[in-house]
Amino acid sequence: MSTIADNIALVGARIRAAAQASQRDVNSIHLLAVSKTKPAAALREAYAAGVRDFGENYLQEALGKQLELTDLPLCWHFIGPIQSNKTRPIAEHFDWVHSVDRLKIAQRLSEQRPEHLPPLNICIQVNVSGEASKSGCTPADLPALASAISALPRLQLRGLMAIPEPTEDRAVQDAAFAAVQALNSSLQQRLNLPLDTLSMGMSHDLEAAIAQGATWVRIGTALFGARDYGQP
Ligand SMILES: *Cc1c(COP(=O)(O)O)cnc(C)c1O
């Protein structure tokens, strides 16, 4: 059986190969280890193999693991759907939120971000797959949302996040990620915002995402194995 360290090495090799194929600097691409449903011991193993950034989808589960791992200098990213009554603990216990798709959530995160912490890093989740996806703001709503979020004092708008409809068709993957990159650069230009982040690419499509400019790839299964939702 392969260990988490083996898997990290394999994913690292995929990232390097993809960076090379598109003549990108590999240091501009960061690995976010998506650890939802996995125990704290698995995160410890990943930490020992060099991983520092972890992505979690479920608040209670994430807070429990954070308590078990206070001895490690980890960077925590919230990547799941956000209910408005859960914004306070997210503002208090995370460094990044990748899944903001409406202004109300952003306003609450800004109001609730503790003064002693730096501004919370934010990505706006955008839906580039139409009706196939339930979450994410529409490309049409994106400029107004980005403009409003960029004015909030305790948030730092960093860029966009997307979860395109899953497909093994590389051309379809490329088209979806290219659309995200195009939206990000048009926002940068139209609103004059310093957006340096594209959070896109998962275990099955990280190569296409890197080819289209991903700066964070969010990898779960390829690092930690399949998830068992029966025993959260
Ligand atoms: C679960 C999840 C991932 C990781 O997906 P894998 O296919 O297991 O790599 C990435 N991003 C988000 C938002 C997720 O919910």
PDB file of C-alpha atoms in Angstrom, residues 1-220:
ATOM      1  CA  MET A   1       0.000   0.000   0.000  1.00  0.00           C
ATOM      2  CA  SER A   2       1.272   3.480  -0.798  1.00  0.00           C
ATOM      3  CA  THR A   3       1.789   5.874   2.078  1.00  0.00           C
ATOM      4  CA  ILE A   4       0.730   9.512   2.219  1.00  0.00           C
ATOM      5  CA  ALA A   5       4.389  10.467   1.757  1.00  0.00           C
ATOM      6  CA  ASP A   6       4.543   8.347  -1.432  1.00  0.00           C
ATOM      7  CA  ASN A   7       1.375  10.011  -2.696  1.00  0.00           C
ATOM      8  CA  ILE A   8       2.754  13.490  -1.950  1.00  0.00           C
ATOM      9  CA  ALA A   9       5.841  12.641  -3.993  1.00  0.00           C
ATOM     10  CA  LEU A  10       3.675  11.426  -6.884  1.00  0.00           C
ATOM     11  CA  VAL A  11       1.465  14.525  -6.824  1.00  0.00           C
ATOM     12  CA  GLY A  12       4.581  16.710  -6.601  1.00  0.00           C
ATOM     13  CA  ALA A  13       5.918  15.000  -9.731  1.00  0.00           C
ATOM     14  CA  ARG A  14       2.610  15.595 -11.548  1.00  0.00           C
ATOM     15  CA  ILE A  15       2.695  19.274 -10.576  1.00  0.00           C
ATOM     16  CA  ARG A  16       6.297  19.647 -11.763  1.00  0.00           C
ATOM     17  CA  ALA A  17       5.575  17.892 -15.067  1.00  0.00           C
ATOM     18  CA  ALA A  18       2.503  20.062 -15.664  1.00  0.00           C
ATOM     19  CA  ALA A  19       4.433  23.229 -14.830  1.00  0.00           C
ATOM     20  CA  GLN A  20       7.191  22.235 -17.221  1.00  0.00           C
ATOM     21  CA  ALA A  21       4.713  21.376 -20.003  1.00  0.00           C
ATOM     22  CA  SER A  22       3.310  24.908 -19.829  1.00  0.00           C
ATOM     23  CA  GLN A  23       6.659  26.575 -19.119  1.00  0.00           C
ATOM     24  CA  ARG A  24       5.536  27.847 -15.747  1.00  0.00           C
ATOM     25  CA  ASP A  25       7.670  28.316 -12.634  1.00  0.00           C
ATOM     26  CA  VAL A  26       6.783  25.402 -10.360  1.00  0.00           C
ATOM     27  CA  ASN A  27       7.140  27.711  -7.352  1.00  0.00           C
ATOM     28  CA  SER A  28       4.083  29.648  -8.512  1.00  0.00           C
ATOM     29  CA  ILE A  29       1.922  26.552  -7.953  1.00  0.00           C
ATOM     30  CA  HIS A  30       0.961  25.617  -4.399  1.00  0.00           C
ATOM     31  CA  LEU A  31      -0.388  22.357  -3.057  1.00  0.00           C
ATOM     32  CA  LEU A  32      -3.493  22.534  -0.885  1.00  0.00           C
ATOM     33  CA  ALA A  33      -4.043  19.149   0.776  1.00  0.00           C
ATOM     34  CA  VAL A  34      -7.795  18.558   1.046  1.00  0.00           C
ATOM     35  CA  SER A  35      -8.201  16.594   4.246  1.00  0.00           C
ATOM     36  CA  LYS A  36     -11.995  16.427   4.702  1.00  0.00           C
ATOM     37  CA  THR A  37     -13.118  13.140   6.337  1.00  0.00           C
ATOM     38  CA  LYS A  38      -9.475  12.248   7.130  1.00  0.00           C
ATOM     39  CA  PRO A  39      -8.229  11.962  10.731  1.00  0.00           C
ATOM     40  CA  ALA A  40      -5.689  14.313  12.329  1.00  0.00           C
ATOM     41  CA  ALA A  41      -3.094  11.513  12.100  1.00  0.00           C
ATOM     42  CA  ALA A  42      -3.265  11.695   8.286  1.00  0.00           C
ATOM     43  CA  LEU A  43      -2.603  15.449   8.368  1.00  0.00           C
ATOM     44  CA  ARG A  44       0.335  14.856  10.702  1.00  0.00           C
ATOM     45  CA  GLU A  45       1.749  12.388   8.209  1.00  0.00           C
ATOM     46  CA  ALA A  46       1.361  14.908   5.382  1.00  0.00           C
ATOM     47  CA  TYR A  47       2.993  17.599   7.541  1.00  0.00           C
ATOM     48  CA  ALA A  48       5.972  15.311   8.147  1.00  0.00           C
ATOM     49  CA  ALA A  49       6.300  14.987   4.359  1.00  0.00           C
ATOM     50  CA  GLY A  50       6.369  18.772   3.939  1.00  0.00           C
ATOM     51  CA  VAL A  51       2.725  19.839   3.490  1.00  0.00           C
ATOM     52  CA  ARG A  52       1.701  23.008   5.365  1.00  0.00           C
ATOM     53  CA  ASP A  53      -1.641  23.985   3.802  1.00  0.00           C
ATOM     54  CA  PHE A  54      -4.812  22.024   4.481  1.00  0.00           C
ATOM     55  CA  GLY A  55      -8.289  22.488   3.015  1.00  0.00           C
ATOM     56  CA  GLU A  56     -11.416  21.532   4.936  1.00  0.00           C
ATOM     57  CA  ASN A  57     -15.097  21.581   3.922  1.00  0.00           C
ATOM     58  CA  TYR A  58     -16.952  20.916   7.172  1.00  0.00           C
ATOM     59  CA  LEU A  59     -16.579  23.409   9.999  1.00  0.00           C
ATOM     60  CA  GLN A  60     -17.062  21.193  13.069  1.00  0.00           C
ATOM     61  CA  GLU A  61     -14.772  18.526  11.689  1.00  0.00           C
ATOM     62  CA  ALA A  62     -12.108  21.118  10.863  1.00  0.00           C
ATOM     63  CA  LEU A  63     -12.231  22.765  14.299  1.00  0.00           C
ATOM     64  CA  GLY A  64     -11.763  19.367  15.946  1.00  0.00           C
ATOM     65  CA  LYS A  65      -8.659  18.629  13.881  1.00  0.00           C
ATOM     66  CA  GLN A  66      -7.255  22.102  14.509  1.00  0.00           C
ATOM     67  CA  LEU A  67      -7.460  21.427  18.258  1.00  0.00           C
ATOM     68  CA  GLU A  68      -5.595  18.150  17.828  1.00  0.00           C
ATOM     69  CA  LEU A  69      -2.887  19.823  15.732  1.00  0.00           C
ATOM     70  CA  THR A  70      -2.183  23.059  17.632  1.00  0.00           C
ATOM     71  CA  ASP A  71       1.468  21.967  17.987  1.00  0.00           C
ATOM     72  CA  LEU A  72       1.997  22.279  14.205  1.00  0.00           C
ATOM     73  CA  PRO A  73       2.344  25.584  12.262  1.00  0.00           C
ATOM     74  CA  LEU A  74      -0.366  24.824   9.696  1.00  0.00           C
ATOM     75  CA  CYS A  75      -2.212  27.130   7.326  1.00  0.00           C
ATOM     76  CA  TRP A  76      -5.961  26.405   7.206  1.00  0.00           C
ATOM     77  CA  HIS A  77      -8.175  26.956   4.168  1.00  0.00           C
ATOM     78  CA  PHE A  78     -11.962  26.730   4.237  1.00  0.00           C
ATOM     79  CA  ILE A  79     -13.205  25.377   0.894  1.00  0.00           C
ATOM     80  CA  GLY A  80     -16.795  24.206   1.537  1.00  0.00           C
ATOM     81  CA  PRO A  81     -20.228  25.798   1.269  1.00  0.00           C
ATOM     82  CA  ILE A  82     -20.763  28.495   3.937  1.00  0.00           C
ATOM     83  CA  GLN A  83     -23.963  29.096   5.887  1.00  0.00           C
ATOM     84  CA  SER A  84     -24.254  32.589   7.290  1.00  0.00           C
ATOM     85  CA  ASN A  85     -24.579  31.353  10.903  1.00  0.00           C
ATOM     86  CA  LYS A  86     -21.123  29.687  10.564  1.00  0.00           C
ATOM     87  CA  THR A  87     -19.114  32.703   9.469  1.00  0.00           C
ATOM     88  CA  ARG A  88     -17.749  33.699  12.887  1.00  0.00           C
ATOM     89  CA  PRO A  89     -15.730  30.544  13.588  1.00  0.00           C
ATOM     90  CA  ILE A  90     -14.533  30.557   9.986  1.00  0.00           C
ATOM     91  CA  ALA A  91     -13.346  34.181  10.349  1.00  0.00           C
ATOM     92  CA  GLU A  92     -11.607  33.258  13.608  1.00  0.00           C
ATOM     93  CA  HIS A  93      -9.978  29.947  12.721  1.00  0.00           C
ATOM     94  CA  PHE A  94      -8.921  30.054   9.070  1.00  0.00           C
ATOM     95  CA  ASP A  95      -6.271  31.849   6.998  1.00  0.00           C
ATOM     96  CA  TRP A  96      -8.057  31.523   3.656  1.00  0.00           C
ATOM     97  CA  VAL A  97     -11.635  31.067   2.459  1.00  0.00           C
ATOM     98  CA  HIS A  98     -11.907  29.819  -1.150  1.00  0.00           C
ATOM     99  CA  SER A  99     -15.677  29.422  -1.361  1.00  0.00           C
ATOM    100  CA  VAL A 100     -17.217  32.889  -1.005  1.00  0.00           C
ATOM    101  CA  ASP A 101     -20.003  33.306  -3.547  1.00  0.00           C
ATOM    102  CA  ARG A 102     -22.224  36.044  -2.111  1.00  0.00           C
ATOM    103  CA  LEU A 103     -21.752  39.440  -0.518  1.00  0.00           C
ATOM    104  CA  LYS A 104     -23.612  38.713   2.720  1.00  0.00           C
ATOM    105  CA  ILE A 105     -21.095  36.011   3.618  1.00  0.00           C
ATOM    106  CA  ALA A 106     -18.157  38.274   2.777  1.00  0.00           C
ATOM    107  CA  GLN A 107     -19.561  41.136   4.865  1.00  0.00           C
ATOM    108  CA  ARG A 108     -19.978  38.873   7.871  1.00  0.00           C
ATOM    109  CA  LEU A 109     -16.474  37.425   7.490  1.00  0.00           C
ATOM    110  CA  SER A 110     -15.038  40.940   7.353  1.00  0.00           C
ATOM    111  CA  GLU A 111     -16.994  42.129  10.409  1.00  0.00           C
ATOM    112  CA  GLN A 112     -16.074  39.022  12.377  1.00  0.00           C
ATOM    113  CA  ARG A 113     -12.386  38.760  11.475  1.00  0.00           C
ATOM    114  CA  PRO A 114     -10.518  39.325  14.781  1.00  0.00           C
ATOM    115  CA  GLU A 115      -8.419  42.504  14.961  1.00  0.00           C
ATOM    116  CA  HIS A 116      -5.269  40.665  16.031  1.00  0.00           C
ATOM    117  CA  LEU A 117      -5.250  38.558  12.862  1.00  0.00           C
ATOM    118  CA  PRO A 118      -4.202  39.708   9.380  1.00  0.00           C
ATOM    119  CA  PRO A 119      -6.971  40.239   6.804  1.00  0.00           C
ATOM    120  CA  LEU A 120      -8.622  36.986   5.749  1.00  0.00           C
ATOM    121  CA  ASN A 121      -7.549  35.821   2.277  1.00  0.00           C
ATOM    122  CA  ILE A 122     -10.578  35.373   0.025  1.00  0.00           C
ATOM    123  CA  CYS A 123     -11.276  33.696  -3.278  1.00  0.00           C
ATOM    124  CA  ILE A 124     -14.615  34.158  -4.976  1.00  0.00           C
ATOM    125  CA  GLN A 125     -16.052  30.848  -6.138  1.00  0.00           C
ATOM    126  CA  VAL A 126     -17.294  31.242  -9.693  1.00  0.00           C
ATOM    127  CA  ASN A 127     -19.526  28.825 -11.559  1.00  0.00           C
ATOM    128  CA  VAL A 128     -18.260  28.222 -15.084  1.00  0.00           C
ATOM    129  CA  SER A 129     -20.335  25.067 -15.662  1.00  0.00           C
ATOM    130  CA  GLY A 130     -23.809  26.614 -15.823  1.00  0.00           C
ATOM    131  CA  GLU A 131     -26.654  24.608 -14.390  1.00  0.00           C
ATOM    132  CA  ALA A 132     -24.414  21.610 -13.739  1.00  0.00           C
ATOM    133  CA  SER A 133     -23.172  23.360 -10.573  1.00  0.00           C
ATOM    134  CA  LYS A 134     -25.195  24.691  -7.655  1.00  0.00           C
ATOM    135  CA  SER A 135     -22.529  26.783  -5.955  1.00  0.00           C
ATOM    136  CA  GLY A 136     -20.481  29.705  -7.155  1.00  0.00           C
ATOM    137  CA  CYS A 137     -21.523  33.117  -8.394  1.00  0.00           C
ATOM    138  CA  THR A 138     -22.352  33.545 -12.080  1.00  0.00           C
ATOM    139  CA  PRO A 139     -19.790  35.181 -14.363  1.00  0.00           C
ATOM    140  CA  ALA A 140     -22.346  37.978 -14.891  1.00  0.00           C
ATOM    141  CA  ASP A 141     -22.521  38.744 -11.150  1.00  0.00           C
ATOM    142  CA  LEU A 142     -18.773  38.506 -10.617  1.00  0.00           C
ATOM    143  CA  PRO A 143     -17.613  42.105 -11.322  1.00  0.00           C
ATOM    144  CA  ALA A 144     -20.053  43.693  -8.840  1.00  0.00           C
ATOM    145  CA  LEU A 145     -19.335  41.067  -6.198  1.00  0.00           C
ATOM    146  CA  ALA A 146     -15.559  41.416  -6.588  1.00  0.00           C
ATOM    147  CA  SER A 147     -15.778  45.173  -6.427  1.00  0.00           C
ATOM    148  CA  ALA A 148     -17.848  45.080  -3.227  1.00  0.00           C
ATOM    149  CA  ILE A 149     -15.630  42.472  -1.564  1.00  0.00           C
ATOM    150  CA  SER A 150     -12.464  44.353  -2.431  1.00  0.00           C
ATOM    151  CA  ALA A 151     -13.794  47.295  -0.391  1.00  0.00           C
ATOM    152  CA  LEU A 152     -14.296  45.262   2.806  1.00  0.00           C
ATOM    153  CA  PRO A 153     -11.634  46.229   5.369  1.00  0.00           C
ATOM    154  CA  ARG A 154     -10.801  42.893   6.975  1.00  0.00           C
ATOM    155  CA  LEU A 155     -10.687  40.815   3.794  1.00  0.00           C
ATOM    156  CA  GLN A 156      -7.983  40.552   1.165  1.00  0.00           C
ATOM    157  CA  LEU A 157      -9.513  39.516  -2.140  1.00  0.00           C
ATOM    158  CA  ARG A 158      -6.912  37.258  -3.787  1.00  0.00           C
ATOM    159  CA  GLY A 159      -8.648  35.793  -6.843  1.00  0.00           C
ATOM    160  CA  LEU A 160     -11.050  33.116  -8.021  1.00  0.00           C
ATOM    161  CA  MET A 161     -11.873  29.529  -7.181  1.00  0.00           C
ATOM    162  CA  ALA A 162     -13.752  27.092  -9.399  1.00  0.00           C
ATOM    163  CA  ILE A 163     -14.929  23.492  -9.390  1.00  0.00           C
ATOM    164  CA  PRO A 164     -15.832  22.749 -13.003  1.00  0.00           C
ATOM    165  CA  GLU A 165     -18.134  19.864 -13.809  1.00  0.00           C
ATOM    166  CA  PRO A 166     -16.045  16.662 -13.554  1.00  0.00           C
ATOM    167  CA  THR A 167     -14.981  15.203 -16.890  1.00  0.00           C
ATOM    168  CA  GLU A 168     -12.077  13.153 -18.187  1.00  0.00           C
ATOM    169  CA  ASP A 169     -12.136  15.079 -21.479  1.00  0.00           C
ATOM    170  CA  ARG A 170      -9.000  17.210 -21.436  1.00  0.00           C
ATOM    171  CA  ALA A 171     -10.347  19.704 -23.967  1.00  0.00           C
ATOM    172  CA  VAL A 172     -13.427  20.330 -21.817  1.00  0.00           C
ATOM    173  CA  GLN A 173     -11.249  20.681 -18.693  1.00  0.00           C
ATOM    174  CA  ASP A 174      -9.005  23.178 -20.488  1.00  0.00           C
ATOM    175  CA  ALA A 175     -11.961  25.242 -21.682  1.00  0.00           C
ATOM    176  CA  ALA A 176     -13.458  25.529 -18.190  1.00  0.00           C
ATOM    177  CA  PHE A 177     -10.168  26.518 -16.524  1.00  0.00           C
ATOM    178  CA  ALA A 178      -9.358  28.940 -19.344  1.00  0.00           C
ATOM    179  CA  ALA A 179     -12.714  30.607 -18.699  1.00  0.00           C
ATOM    180  CA  VAL A 180     -11.788  31.090 -15.020  1.00  0.00           C
ATOM    181  CA  GLN A 181      -8.435  32.579 -15.951  1.00  0.00           C
ATOM    182  CA  ALA A 182     -10.084  34.942 -18.449  1.00  0.00           C
ATOM    183  CA  LEU A 183     -12.576  36.119 -15.809  1.00  0.00           C
ATOM    184  CA  ASN A 184      -9.743  36.752 -13.365  1.00  0.00           C
ATOM    185  CA  SER A 185      -7.702  38.809 -15.783  1.00  0.00           C
ATOM    186  CA  SER A 186     -10.694  40.820 -16.903  1.00  0.00           C
ATOM    187  CA  LEU A 187     -11.445  41.621 -13.232  1.00  0.00           C
ATOM    188  CA  GLN A 188      -7.840  42.659 -12.677  1.00  0.00           C
ATOM    189  CA  GLN A 189      -8.027  45.050 -15.589  1.00  0.00           C
ATOM    190  CA  ARG A 190     -11.557  46.417 -15.211  1.00  0.00           C
ATOM    191  CA  LEU A 191     -11.405  46.901 -11.462  1.00  0.00           C
ATOM    192  CA  ASN A 192      -7.657  47.373 -11.146  1.00  0.00           C
ATOM    193  CA  LEU A 193      -7.441  44.670  -8.458  1.00  0.00           C
ATOM    194  CA  PRO A 194      -4.232  42.770  -7.641  1.00  0.00           C
ATOM    195  CA  LEU A 195      -5.658  39.266  -8.070  1.00  0.00           C
ATOM    196  CA  ASP A 196      -2.769  36.794  -7.901  1.00  0.00           C
ATOM    197  CA  THR A 197      -4.671  33.591  -7.135  1.00  0.00           C
ATOM    198  CA  LEU A 198      -6.468  30.935  -9.164  1.00  0.00           C
ATOM    199  CA  SER A 199      -7.651  28.077  -6.940  1.00  0.00           C
ATOM    200  CA  MET A 200      -8.491  25.333  -9.419  1.00  0.00           C
ATOM    201  CA  GLY A 201      -7.629  21.731 -10.193  1.00  0.00           C
ATOM    202  CA  MET A 202      -8.328  18.596  -8.148  1.00  0.00           C
ATOM    203  CA  SER A 203      -6.948  15.042  -8.235  1.00  0.00           C
ATOM    204  CA  HIS A 204      -8.301  14.219 -11.706  1.00  0.00           C
ATOM    205  CA  ASP A 205      -7.715  17.508 -13.508  1.00  0.00           C
ATOM    206  CA  LEU A 206      -4.710  19.248 -11.945  1.00  0.00           C
ATOM    207  CA  GLU A 207      -2.728  19.079 -15.215  1.00  0.00           C
ATOM    208  CA  ALA A 208      -5.344  21.071 -17.141  1.00  0.00           C
ATOM    209  CA  ALA A 209      -5.710  23.562 -14.284  1.00  0.00           C
ATOM    210  CA  ILE A 210      -1.961  24.194 -14.159  1.00  0.00           C
ATOM    211  CA  ALA A 211      -1.863  24.625 -17.931  1.00  0.00           C
ATOM    212  CA  GLN A 212      -4.482  27.382 -17.528  1.00  0.00           C
ATOM    213  CA  GLY A 213      -2.764  29.212 -14.685  1.00  0.00           C
ATOM    214  CA  ALA A 214      -3.748  27.554 -11.386  1.00  0.00           C
ATOM    215  CA  THR A 215      -1.789  28.856  -8.378  1.00  0.00           C
ATOM    216  CA  TRP A 216      -3.448  26.517  -5.830  1.00  0.00           C
ATOM    217  CA  VAL A 217      -4.360  22.956  -6.722  1.00  0.00           C
ATOM    218  CA  ARG A 218      -6.718  21.385  -4.179  1.00  0.00           C
ATOM    219  CA  ILE A 219      -5.870  17.705  -3.909  1.00  0.00           C
ATOM    220  CA  GLY A 220      -7.668  15.157  -1.726  1.00  0.00           C
TER     221      GLY A 220
END
